[in-house]
PDB file of C-alpha atoms in Angstrom:
ATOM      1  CA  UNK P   1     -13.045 -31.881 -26.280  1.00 40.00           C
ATOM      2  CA  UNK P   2     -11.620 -32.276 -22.827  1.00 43.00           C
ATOM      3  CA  UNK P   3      -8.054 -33.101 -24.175  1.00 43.00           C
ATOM      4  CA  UNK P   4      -8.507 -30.347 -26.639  1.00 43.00           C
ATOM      5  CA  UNK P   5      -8.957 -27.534 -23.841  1.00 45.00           C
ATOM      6  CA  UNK P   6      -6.388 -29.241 -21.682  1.00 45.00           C
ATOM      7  CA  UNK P   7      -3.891 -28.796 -24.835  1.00 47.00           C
ATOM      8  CA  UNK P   8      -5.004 -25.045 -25.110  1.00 56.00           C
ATOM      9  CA  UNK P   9      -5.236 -24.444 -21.222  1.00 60.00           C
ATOM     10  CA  UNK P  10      -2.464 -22.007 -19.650  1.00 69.00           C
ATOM     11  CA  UNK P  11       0.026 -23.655 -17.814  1.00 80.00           C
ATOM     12  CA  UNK P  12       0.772 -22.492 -14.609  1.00 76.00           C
ATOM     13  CA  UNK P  13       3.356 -20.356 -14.812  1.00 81.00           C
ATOM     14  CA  UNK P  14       1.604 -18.732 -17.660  1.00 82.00           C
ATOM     15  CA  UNK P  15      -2.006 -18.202 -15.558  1.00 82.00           C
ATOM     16  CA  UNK P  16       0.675 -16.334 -12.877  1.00 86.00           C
ATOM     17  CA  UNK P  17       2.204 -14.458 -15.212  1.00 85.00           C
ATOM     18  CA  UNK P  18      -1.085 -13.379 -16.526  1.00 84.00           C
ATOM     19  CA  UNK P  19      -2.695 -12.295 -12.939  1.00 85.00           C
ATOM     20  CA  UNK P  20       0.384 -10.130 -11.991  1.00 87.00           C
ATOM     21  CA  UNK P  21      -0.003  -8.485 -15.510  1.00 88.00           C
ATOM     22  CA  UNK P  22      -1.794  -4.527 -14.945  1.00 88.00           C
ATOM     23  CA  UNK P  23      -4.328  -3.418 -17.704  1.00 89.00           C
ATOM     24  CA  UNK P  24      -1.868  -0.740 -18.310  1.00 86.00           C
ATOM     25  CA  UNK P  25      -1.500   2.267 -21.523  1.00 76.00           C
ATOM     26  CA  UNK P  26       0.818   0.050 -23.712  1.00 74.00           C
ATOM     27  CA  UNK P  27      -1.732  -2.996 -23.245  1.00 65.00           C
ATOM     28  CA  UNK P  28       1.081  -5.711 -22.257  1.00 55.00           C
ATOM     29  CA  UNK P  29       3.051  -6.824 -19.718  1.00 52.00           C
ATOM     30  CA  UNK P  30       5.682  -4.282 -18.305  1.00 51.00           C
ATOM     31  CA  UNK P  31       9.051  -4.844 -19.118  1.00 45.00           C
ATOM     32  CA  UNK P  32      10.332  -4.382 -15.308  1.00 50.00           C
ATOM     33  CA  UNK P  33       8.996  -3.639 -12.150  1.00 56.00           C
ATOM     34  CA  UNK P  34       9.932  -0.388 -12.200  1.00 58.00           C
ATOM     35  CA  UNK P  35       8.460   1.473 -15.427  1.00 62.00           C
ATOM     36  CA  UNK P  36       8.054   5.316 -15.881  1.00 63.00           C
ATOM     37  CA  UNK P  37       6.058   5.014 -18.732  1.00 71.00           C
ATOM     38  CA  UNK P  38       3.455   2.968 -18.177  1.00 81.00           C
ATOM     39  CA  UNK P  39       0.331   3.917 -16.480  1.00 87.00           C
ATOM     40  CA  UNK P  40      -1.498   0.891 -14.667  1.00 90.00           C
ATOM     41  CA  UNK P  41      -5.157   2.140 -15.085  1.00 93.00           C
ATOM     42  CA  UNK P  42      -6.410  -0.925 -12.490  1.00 93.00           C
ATOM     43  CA  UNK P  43      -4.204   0.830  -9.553  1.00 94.00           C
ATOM     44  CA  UNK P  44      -5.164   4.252 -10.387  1.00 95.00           C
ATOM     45  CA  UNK P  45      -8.718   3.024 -10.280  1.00 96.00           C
ATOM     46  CA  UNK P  46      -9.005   0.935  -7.027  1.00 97.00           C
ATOM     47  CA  UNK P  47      -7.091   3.171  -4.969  1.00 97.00           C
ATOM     48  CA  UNK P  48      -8.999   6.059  -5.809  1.00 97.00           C
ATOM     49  CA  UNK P  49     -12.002   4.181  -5.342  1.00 97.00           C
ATOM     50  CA  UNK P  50     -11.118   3.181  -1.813  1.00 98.00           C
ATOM     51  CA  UNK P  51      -9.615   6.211  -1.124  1.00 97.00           C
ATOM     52  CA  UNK P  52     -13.257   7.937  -1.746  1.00 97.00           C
ATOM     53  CA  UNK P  53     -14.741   5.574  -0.069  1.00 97.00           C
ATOM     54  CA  UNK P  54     -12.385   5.776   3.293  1.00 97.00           C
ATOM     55  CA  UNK P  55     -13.141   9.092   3.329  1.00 96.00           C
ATOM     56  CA  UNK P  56     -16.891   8.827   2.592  1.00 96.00           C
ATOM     57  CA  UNK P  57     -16.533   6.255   5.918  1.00 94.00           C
ATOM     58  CA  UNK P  58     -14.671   8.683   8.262  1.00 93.00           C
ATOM     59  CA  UNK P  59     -17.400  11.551   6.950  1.00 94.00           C
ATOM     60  CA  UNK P  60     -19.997   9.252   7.873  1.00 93.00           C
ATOM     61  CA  UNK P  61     -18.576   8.723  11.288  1.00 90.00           C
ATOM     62  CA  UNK P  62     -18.162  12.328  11.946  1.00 88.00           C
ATOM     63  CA  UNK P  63     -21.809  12.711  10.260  1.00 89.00           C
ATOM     64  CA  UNK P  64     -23.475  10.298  12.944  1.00 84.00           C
ATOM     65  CA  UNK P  65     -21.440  11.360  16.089  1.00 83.00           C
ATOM     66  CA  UNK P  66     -23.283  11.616  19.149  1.00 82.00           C
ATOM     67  CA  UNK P  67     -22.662  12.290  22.613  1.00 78.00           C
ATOM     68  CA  UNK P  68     -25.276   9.855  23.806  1.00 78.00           C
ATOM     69  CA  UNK P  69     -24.455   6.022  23.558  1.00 79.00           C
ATOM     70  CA  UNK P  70     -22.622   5.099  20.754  1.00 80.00           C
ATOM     71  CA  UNK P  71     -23.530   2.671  18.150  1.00 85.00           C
ATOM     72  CA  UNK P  72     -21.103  -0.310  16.827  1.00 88.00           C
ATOM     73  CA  UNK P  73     -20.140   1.860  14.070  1.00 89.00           C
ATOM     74  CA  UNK P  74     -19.080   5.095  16.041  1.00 88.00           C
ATOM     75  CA  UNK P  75     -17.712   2.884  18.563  1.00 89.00           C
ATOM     76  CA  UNK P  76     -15.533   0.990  16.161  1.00 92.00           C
ATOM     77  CA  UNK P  77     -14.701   4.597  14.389  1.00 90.00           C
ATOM     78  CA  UNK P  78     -13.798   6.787  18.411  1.00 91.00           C
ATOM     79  CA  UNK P  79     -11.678   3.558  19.010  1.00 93.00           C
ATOM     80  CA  UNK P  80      -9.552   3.809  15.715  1.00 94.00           C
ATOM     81  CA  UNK P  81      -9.480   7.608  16.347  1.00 93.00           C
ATOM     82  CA  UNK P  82      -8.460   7.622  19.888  1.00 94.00           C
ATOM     83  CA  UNK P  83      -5.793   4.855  18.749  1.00 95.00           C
ATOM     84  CA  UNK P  84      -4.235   7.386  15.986  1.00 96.00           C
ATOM     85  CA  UNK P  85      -4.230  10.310  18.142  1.00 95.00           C
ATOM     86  CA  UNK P  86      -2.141   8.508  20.872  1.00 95.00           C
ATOM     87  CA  UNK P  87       0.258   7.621  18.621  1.00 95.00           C
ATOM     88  CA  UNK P  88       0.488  11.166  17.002  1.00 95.00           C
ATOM     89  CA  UNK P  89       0.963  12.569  20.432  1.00 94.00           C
ATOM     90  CA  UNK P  90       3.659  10.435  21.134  1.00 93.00           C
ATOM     91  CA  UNK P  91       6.236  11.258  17.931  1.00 94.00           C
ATOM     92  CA  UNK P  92       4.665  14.429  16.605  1.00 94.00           C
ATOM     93  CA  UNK P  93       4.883  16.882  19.763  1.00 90.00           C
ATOM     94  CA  UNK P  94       3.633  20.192  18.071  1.00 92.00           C
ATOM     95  CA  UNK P  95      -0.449  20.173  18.639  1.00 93.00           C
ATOM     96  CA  UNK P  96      -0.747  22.399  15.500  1.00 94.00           C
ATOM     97  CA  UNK P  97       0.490  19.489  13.303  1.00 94.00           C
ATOM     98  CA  UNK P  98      -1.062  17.393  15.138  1.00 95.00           C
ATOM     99  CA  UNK P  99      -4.311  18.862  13.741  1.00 95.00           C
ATOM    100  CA  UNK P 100      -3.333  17.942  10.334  1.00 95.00           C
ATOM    101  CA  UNK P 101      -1.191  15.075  10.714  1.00 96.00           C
ATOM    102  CA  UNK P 102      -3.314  12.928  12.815  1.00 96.00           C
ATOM    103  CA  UNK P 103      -6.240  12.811  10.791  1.00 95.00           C
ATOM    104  CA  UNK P 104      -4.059  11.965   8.153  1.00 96.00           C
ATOM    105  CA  UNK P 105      -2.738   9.180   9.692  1.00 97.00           C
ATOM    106  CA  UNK P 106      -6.165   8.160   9.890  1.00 97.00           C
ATOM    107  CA  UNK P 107      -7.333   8.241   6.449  1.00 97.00           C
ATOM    108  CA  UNK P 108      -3.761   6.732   5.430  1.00 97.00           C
ATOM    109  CA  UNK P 109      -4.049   3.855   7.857  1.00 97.00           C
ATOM    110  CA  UNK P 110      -8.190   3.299   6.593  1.00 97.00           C
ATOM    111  CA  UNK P 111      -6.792   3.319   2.822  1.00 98.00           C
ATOM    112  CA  UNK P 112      -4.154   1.516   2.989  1.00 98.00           C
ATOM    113  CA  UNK P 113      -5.844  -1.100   5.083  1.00 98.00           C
ATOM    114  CA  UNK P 114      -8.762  -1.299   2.325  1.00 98.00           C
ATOM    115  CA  UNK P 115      -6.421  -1.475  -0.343  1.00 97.00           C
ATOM    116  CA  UNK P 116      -4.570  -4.339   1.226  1.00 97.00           C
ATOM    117  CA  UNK P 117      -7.987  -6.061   2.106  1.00 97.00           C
ATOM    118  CA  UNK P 118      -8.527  -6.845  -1.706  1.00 96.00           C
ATOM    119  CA  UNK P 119      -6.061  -9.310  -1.343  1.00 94.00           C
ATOM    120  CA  UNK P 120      -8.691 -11.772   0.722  1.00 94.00           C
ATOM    121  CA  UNK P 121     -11.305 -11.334  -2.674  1.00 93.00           C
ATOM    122  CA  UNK P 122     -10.841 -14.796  -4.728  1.00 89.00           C
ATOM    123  CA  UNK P 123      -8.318 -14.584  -7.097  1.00 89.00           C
ATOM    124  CA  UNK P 124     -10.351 -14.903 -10.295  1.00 88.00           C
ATOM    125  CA  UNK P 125     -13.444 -13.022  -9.296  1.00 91.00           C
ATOM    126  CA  UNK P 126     -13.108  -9.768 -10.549  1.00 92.00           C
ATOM    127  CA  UNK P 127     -10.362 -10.331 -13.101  1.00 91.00           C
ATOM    128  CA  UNK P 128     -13.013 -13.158 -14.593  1.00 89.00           C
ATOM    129  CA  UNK P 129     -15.419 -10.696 -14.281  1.00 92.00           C
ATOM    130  CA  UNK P 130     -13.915  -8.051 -16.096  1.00 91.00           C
ATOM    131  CA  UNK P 131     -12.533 -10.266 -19.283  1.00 90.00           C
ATOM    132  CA  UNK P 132     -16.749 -11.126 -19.229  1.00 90.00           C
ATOM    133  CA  UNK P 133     -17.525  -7.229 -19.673  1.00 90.00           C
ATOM    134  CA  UNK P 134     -14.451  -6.766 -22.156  1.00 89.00           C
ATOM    135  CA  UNK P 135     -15.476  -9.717 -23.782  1.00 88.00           C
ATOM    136  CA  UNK P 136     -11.503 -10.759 -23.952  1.00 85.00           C
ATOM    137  CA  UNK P 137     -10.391 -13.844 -22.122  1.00 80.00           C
ATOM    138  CA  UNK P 138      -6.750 -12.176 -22.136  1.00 79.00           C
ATOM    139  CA  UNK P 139      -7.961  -9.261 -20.484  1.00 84.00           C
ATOM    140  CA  UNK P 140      -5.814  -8.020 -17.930  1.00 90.00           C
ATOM    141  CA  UNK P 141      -6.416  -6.660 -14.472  1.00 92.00           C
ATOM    142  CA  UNK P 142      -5.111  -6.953 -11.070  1.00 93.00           C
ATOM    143  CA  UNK P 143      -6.923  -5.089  -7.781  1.00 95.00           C
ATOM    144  CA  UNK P 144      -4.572  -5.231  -5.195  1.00 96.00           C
ATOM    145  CA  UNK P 145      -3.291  -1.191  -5.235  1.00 96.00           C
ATOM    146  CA  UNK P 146      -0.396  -1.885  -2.671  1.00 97.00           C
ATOM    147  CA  UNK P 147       0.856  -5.170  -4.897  1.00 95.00           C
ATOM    148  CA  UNK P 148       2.075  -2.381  -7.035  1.00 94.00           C
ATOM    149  CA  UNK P 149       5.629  -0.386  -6.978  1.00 93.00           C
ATOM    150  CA  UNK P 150       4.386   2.831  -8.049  1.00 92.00           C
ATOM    151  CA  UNK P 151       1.721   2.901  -5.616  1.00 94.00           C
ATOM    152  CA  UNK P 152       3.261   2.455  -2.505  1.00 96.00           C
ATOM    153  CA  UNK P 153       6.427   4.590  -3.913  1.00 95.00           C
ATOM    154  CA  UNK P 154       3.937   7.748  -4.874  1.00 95.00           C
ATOM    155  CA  UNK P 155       2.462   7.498  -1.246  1.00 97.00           C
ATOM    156  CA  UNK P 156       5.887   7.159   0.455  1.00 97.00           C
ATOM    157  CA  UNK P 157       7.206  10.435  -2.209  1.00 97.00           C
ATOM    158  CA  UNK P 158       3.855  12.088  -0.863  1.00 97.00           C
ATOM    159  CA  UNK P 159       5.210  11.536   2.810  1.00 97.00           C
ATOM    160  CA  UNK P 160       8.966  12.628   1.412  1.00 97.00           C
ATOM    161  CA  UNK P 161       7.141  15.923   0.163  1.00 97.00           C
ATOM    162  CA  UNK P 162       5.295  16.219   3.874  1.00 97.00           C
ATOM    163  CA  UNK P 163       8.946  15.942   5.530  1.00 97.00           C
ATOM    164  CA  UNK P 164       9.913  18.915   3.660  1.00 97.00           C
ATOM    165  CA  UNK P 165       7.355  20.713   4.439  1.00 97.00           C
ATOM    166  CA  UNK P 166       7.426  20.420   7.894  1.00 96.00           C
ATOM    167  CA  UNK P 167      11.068  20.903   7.559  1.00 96.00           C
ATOM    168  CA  UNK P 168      10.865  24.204   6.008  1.00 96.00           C
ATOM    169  CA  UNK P 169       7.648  25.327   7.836  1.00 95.00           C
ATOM    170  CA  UNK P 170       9.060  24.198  11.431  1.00 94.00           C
ATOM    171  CA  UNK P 171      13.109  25.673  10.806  1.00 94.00           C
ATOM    172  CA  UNK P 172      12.636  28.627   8.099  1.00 95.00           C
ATOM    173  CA  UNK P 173      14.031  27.822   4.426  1.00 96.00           C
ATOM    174  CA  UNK P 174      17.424  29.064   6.127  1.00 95.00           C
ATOM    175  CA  UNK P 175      17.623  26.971   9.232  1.00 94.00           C
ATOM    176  CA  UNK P 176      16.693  24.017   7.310  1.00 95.00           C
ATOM    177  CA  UNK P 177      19.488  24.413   4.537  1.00 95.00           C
ATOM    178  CA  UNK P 178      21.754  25.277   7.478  1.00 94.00           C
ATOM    179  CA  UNK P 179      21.076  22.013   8.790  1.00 94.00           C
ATOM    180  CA  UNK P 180      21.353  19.992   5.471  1.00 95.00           C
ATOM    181  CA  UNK P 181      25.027  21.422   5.404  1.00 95.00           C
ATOM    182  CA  UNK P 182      26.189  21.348   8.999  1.00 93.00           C
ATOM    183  CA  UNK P 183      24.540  17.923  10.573  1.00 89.00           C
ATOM    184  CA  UNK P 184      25.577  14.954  11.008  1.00 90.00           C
ATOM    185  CA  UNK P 185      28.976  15.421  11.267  1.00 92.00           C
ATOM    186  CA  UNK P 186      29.481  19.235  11.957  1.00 91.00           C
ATOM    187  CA  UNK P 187      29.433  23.130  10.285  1.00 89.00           C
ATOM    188  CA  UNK P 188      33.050  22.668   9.022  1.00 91.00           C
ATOM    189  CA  UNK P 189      32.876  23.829   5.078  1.00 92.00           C
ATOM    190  CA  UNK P 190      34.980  20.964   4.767  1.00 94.00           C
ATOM    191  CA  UNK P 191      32.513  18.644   5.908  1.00 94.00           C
ATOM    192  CA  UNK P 192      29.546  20.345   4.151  1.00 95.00           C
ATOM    193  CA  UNK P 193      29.546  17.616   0.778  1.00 95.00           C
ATOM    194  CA  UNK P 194      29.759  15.007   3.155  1.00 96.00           C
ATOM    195  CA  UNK P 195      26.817  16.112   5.736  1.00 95.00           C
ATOM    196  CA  UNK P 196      24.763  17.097   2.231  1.00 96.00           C
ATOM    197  CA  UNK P 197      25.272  13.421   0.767  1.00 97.00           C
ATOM    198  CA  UNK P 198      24.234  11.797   3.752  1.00 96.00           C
ATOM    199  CA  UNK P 199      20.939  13.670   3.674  1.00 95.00           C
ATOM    200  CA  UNK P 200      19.965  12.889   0.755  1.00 97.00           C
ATOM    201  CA  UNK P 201      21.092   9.223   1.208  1.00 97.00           C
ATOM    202  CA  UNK P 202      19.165   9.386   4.503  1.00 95.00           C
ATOM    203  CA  UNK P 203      16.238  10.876   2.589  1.00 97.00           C
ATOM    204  CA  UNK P 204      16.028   8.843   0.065  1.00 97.00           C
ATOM    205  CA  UNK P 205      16.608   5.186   2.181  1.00 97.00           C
ATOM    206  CA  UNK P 206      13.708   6.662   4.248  1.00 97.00           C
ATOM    207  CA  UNK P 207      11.461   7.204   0.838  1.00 97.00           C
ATOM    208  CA  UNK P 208      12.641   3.784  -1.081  1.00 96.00           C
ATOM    209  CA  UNK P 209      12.416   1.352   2.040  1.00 97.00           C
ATOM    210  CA  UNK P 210       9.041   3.079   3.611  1.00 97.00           C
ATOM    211  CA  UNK P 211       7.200   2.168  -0.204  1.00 96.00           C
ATOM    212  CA  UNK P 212       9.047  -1.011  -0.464  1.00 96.00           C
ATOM    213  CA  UNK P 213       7.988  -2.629   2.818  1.00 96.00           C
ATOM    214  CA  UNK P 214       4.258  -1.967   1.977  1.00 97.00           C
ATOM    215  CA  UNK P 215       4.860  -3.871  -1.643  1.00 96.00           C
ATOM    216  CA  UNK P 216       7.116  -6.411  -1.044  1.00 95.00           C
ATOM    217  CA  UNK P 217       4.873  -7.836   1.502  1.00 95.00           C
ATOM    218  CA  UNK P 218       1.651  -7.165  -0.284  1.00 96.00           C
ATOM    219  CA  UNK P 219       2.965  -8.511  -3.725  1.00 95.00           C
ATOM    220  CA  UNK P 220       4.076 -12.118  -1.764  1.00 94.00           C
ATOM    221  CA  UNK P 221       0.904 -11.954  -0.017  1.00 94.00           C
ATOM    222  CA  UNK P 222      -1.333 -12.227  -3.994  1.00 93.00           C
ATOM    223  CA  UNK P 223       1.511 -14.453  -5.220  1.00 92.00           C
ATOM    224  CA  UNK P 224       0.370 -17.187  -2.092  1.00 92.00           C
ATOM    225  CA  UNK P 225      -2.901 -16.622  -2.900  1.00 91.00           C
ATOM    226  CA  UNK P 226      -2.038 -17.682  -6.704  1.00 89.00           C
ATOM    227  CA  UNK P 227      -0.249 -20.407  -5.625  1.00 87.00           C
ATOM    228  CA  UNK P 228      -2.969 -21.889  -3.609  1.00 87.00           C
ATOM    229  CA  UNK P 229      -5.717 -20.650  -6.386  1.00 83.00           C
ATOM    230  CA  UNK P 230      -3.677 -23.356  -8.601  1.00 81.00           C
ATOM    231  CA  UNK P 231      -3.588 -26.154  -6.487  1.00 78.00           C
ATOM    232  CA  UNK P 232      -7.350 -25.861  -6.297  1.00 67.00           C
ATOM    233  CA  UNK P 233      -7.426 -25.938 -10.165  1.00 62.00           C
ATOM    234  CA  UNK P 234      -5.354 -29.071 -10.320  1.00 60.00           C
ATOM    235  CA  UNK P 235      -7.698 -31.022  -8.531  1.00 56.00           C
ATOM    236  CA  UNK P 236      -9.695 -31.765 -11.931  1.00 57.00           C
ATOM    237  CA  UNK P 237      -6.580 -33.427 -13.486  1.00 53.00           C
ATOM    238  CA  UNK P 238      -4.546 -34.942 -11.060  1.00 53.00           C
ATOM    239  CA  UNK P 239      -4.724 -38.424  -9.613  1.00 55.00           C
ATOM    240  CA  UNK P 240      -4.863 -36.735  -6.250  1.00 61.00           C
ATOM    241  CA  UNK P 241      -7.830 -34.798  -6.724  1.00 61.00           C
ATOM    242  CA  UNK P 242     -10.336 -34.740  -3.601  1.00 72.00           C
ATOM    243  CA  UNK P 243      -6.909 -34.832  -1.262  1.00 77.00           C
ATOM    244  CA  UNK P 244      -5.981 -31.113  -3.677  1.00 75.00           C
ATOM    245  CA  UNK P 245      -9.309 -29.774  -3.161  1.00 74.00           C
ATOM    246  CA  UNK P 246      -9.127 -30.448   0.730  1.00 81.00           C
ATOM    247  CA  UNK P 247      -5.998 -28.939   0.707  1.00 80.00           C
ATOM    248  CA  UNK P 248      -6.933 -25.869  -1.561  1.00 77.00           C
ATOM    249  CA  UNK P 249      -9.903 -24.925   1.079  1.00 83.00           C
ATOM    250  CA  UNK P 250      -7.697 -25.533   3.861  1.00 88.00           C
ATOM    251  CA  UNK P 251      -4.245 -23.691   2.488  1.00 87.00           C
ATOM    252  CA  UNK P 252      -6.779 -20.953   1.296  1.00 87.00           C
ATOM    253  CA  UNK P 253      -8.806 -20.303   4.685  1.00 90.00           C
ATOM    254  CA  UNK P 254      -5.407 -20.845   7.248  1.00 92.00           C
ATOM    255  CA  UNK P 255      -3.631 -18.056   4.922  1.00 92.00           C
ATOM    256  CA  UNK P 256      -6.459 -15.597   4.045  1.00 92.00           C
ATOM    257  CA  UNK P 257      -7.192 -15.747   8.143  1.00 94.00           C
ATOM    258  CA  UNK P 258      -3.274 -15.075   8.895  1.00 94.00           C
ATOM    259  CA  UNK P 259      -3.367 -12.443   6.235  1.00 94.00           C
ATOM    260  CA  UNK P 260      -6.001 -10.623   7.990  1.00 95.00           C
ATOM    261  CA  UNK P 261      -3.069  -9.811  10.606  1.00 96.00           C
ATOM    262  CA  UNK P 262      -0.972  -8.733   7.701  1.00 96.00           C
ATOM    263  CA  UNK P 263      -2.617  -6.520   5.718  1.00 96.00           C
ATOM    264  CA  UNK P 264      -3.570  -4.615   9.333  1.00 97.00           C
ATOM    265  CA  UNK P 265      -0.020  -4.389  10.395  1.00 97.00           C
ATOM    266  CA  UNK P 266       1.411  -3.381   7.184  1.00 97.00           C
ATOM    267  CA  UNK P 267      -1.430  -0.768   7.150  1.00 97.00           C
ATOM    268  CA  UNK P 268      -0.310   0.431  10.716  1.00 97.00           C
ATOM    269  CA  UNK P 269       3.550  -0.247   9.976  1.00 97.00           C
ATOM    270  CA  UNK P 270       3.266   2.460   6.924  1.00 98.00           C
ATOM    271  CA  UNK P 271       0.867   4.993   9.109  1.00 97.00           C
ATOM    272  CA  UNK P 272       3.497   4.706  12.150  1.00 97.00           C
ATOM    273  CA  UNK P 273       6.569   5.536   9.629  1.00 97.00           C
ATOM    274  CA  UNK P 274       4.655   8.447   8.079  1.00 97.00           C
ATOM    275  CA  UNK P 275       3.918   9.659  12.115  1.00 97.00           C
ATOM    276  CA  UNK P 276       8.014   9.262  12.791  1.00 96.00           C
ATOM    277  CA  UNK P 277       9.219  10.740   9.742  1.00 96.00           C
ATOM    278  CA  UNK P 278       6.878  13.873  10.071  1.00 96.00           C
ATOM    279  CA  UNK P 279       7.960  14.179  13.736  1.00 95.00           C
ATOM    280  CA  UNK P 280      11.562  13.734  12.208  1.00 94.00           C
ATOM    281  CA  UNK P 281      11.223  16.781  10.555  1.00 94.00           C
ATOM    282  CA  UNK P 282      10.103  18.677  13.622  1.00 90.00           C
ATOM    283  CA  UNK P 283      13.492  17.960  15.050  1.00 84.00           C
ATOM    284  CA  UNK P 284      16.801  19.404  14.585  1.00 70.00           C
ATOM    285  CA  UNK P 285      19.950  17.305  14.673  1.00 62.00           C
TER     286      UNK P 285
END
C-alpha cells in the first residue's frame, strides 16, 4: 500500500507546478504568465475579500475614535495614519489631493500588506481545504493576490489612470498635451515625436516596473515557502528524516519571520511609488 501511493505520489516538481496553478475560467494551467484571457477566480476573490475587509478595519477605526485615551487598536490605527500623511505631505504638495490621495495611500498600503500576509498561511491549508469542499484532489487554488501578474499590473494601471488624472485636472487637457509634446527635450516641432515617445516610454516603465516589483518579490517569496513545504514532506522517505524535519521547522520559522519584513516593505515600497508618481503629475517639466 505504502509503495503503491509512493508510485502514484506527485513528484516534486509536479506538487510545485500544481500550487502555482490559479483555479482559473479555462480550468488548467495558463499557458504564460501573462494571459488576457484567463480569469483567475482565486485572485479576484482574495483581494476583494481583503480589500473589504481593510476597509471594514479603517471604518472601524474611524468608528471607535476618541479624543480621550486611546486603545491598542486606535493607537496602532493614528500611528499608521499619521505615518501616511507625512509621507503624502512630503511628495504630494497640493492639500486638496492630499485629501484624496492620502487616505488612499492608506487603504493601498493596508491591502496590499494583507494580501501579501497570506503568504505566512501554510502552504497546503487552504488549497487542501478547498480540494476537501470540491471533493477533487486536483483542485486548484492559490491565495496569495500579489503572487499574481495581473494583480499587481491592474493596481499599478489603476495608479497609471490616477497620473492622468491629476495630470489633466492639475495642467488643463491643453497644458498637459502641451507638455507631452514639448518636454523633455524642448517645443521644437521637430522634436515633438521624440519628446511624445519618451512619455509614453516613461509612462509605461513607470506602470510595468511599479506592478512588477510587487510580484516578482511576492511570487519568490510562495516559491521558498514551497520549497521548504517539500523538504518537510521528504522527511517520511528519506534516510535523513528527523535531521529534514528539524530543518523544515527551522527553514520555515527563520523565513516566514524575515518575510514579515518583506511583505511590509513591499506593501510600503508600492504605497510610496503611487505617493511619487501622483505628485509627479502635479509637476511640470
Amino acid at each position: 500500500m505504502t509503495s503503491e501511493h509512493a508510485v502514484n505520489a506527485p513528484t516534486p516538481s509536479e506538487n510545485i507546478v500544481h500550487h502555482l496553478t490559479h483555479l482559473n475560467n479555462i480550468g488548467e494551467k495558463q499557458s504564460s504568465i501573462v494571459d488576457w484571457s484567463v480569469v483567475n477566480y482565486d485572485t479576484l476573490f482574495f483581494s476583494v475579500a481583503l480589500g473589504l475587509f481593510t476597509v471594514f478595519l479603517l471604518w472601524l477605526g474611524a468608528r471607535k475614535a476618541t479624543s480621550g485615551i486611546p486603545g491598542r487598536f486606535q493607537g496602532c490605527v493614528e500611528i499608521l495614519v499619521e505615518m501616511v500623511a507625512n509621507q503624502a505631505k512630503g511628495v504630494i504638495h497640493s492639500p486638496e489631493s492630499r485629501r484624496f490621495v492620502a487616505p488612499l495611500a492608506l487603504t493601498v498600503f493596508l491591502w496590499i500588506f494583507f494580501m501579501n500576509a497570506m503568504d505566512l498561511l501554510p502552504v497546503d491549508l487552504l488549497p487542501r481545504l478547498w480540494q476537501t469542499a470540491m471533493n477533487d484532489h486536483h483542485a486548484y487554488l492559490r491565495v496569495v493576490p500579489t503572487a499574481d501578474l495581473s494583480a499587481t499590473l491592474g493596481m499599478s494601471i489603476g495608479v497609471l489612470l490616477l497620473c492622468f488624472f491629476y495630470n489633466i485636472k492639475i495642467k488643463g487637457a491643453a497644458g498637459w498635451v502641451h507638455e507631452l509634446f514639448t518636454a523633455p527635450f524642448g517645443s521644437h516641432p521637430v522634436l515633438w515625436p521624440v519628446n511624445l515617445l519618451m512619455q509614453i516610454i516613461e509612462f509605461a516603465a513607470k506602470t510595468i516596473s511599479h506592478g512588477m516589483r510587487l510580484f516578482g518579490n511576492m511570487y519568490a517569496g510562495e516559491l521558498v515557502f514551497m520549497l521548504i513545504a517539500l523538504m518537510g514532506g521528504a522527511w517520511t522517505v528519506s534516510t535523513m528524516g528527523v535531521t529534514l524535519a528539524v530543518v523544515h521547522v527551522l527553514a520555515g520559522l527563520a523565513w516566514a519571520i524575515f518575510h514579515i519584513l518583506i511583505i511590509t516593505l513591499q506593501a510600503f515600497i508600492f504605497m510610496m511609488l503611487t505617493l511619487v508618481y501622483i505628485g509627479q503629475a502635479h509637476e511640470g517639466h
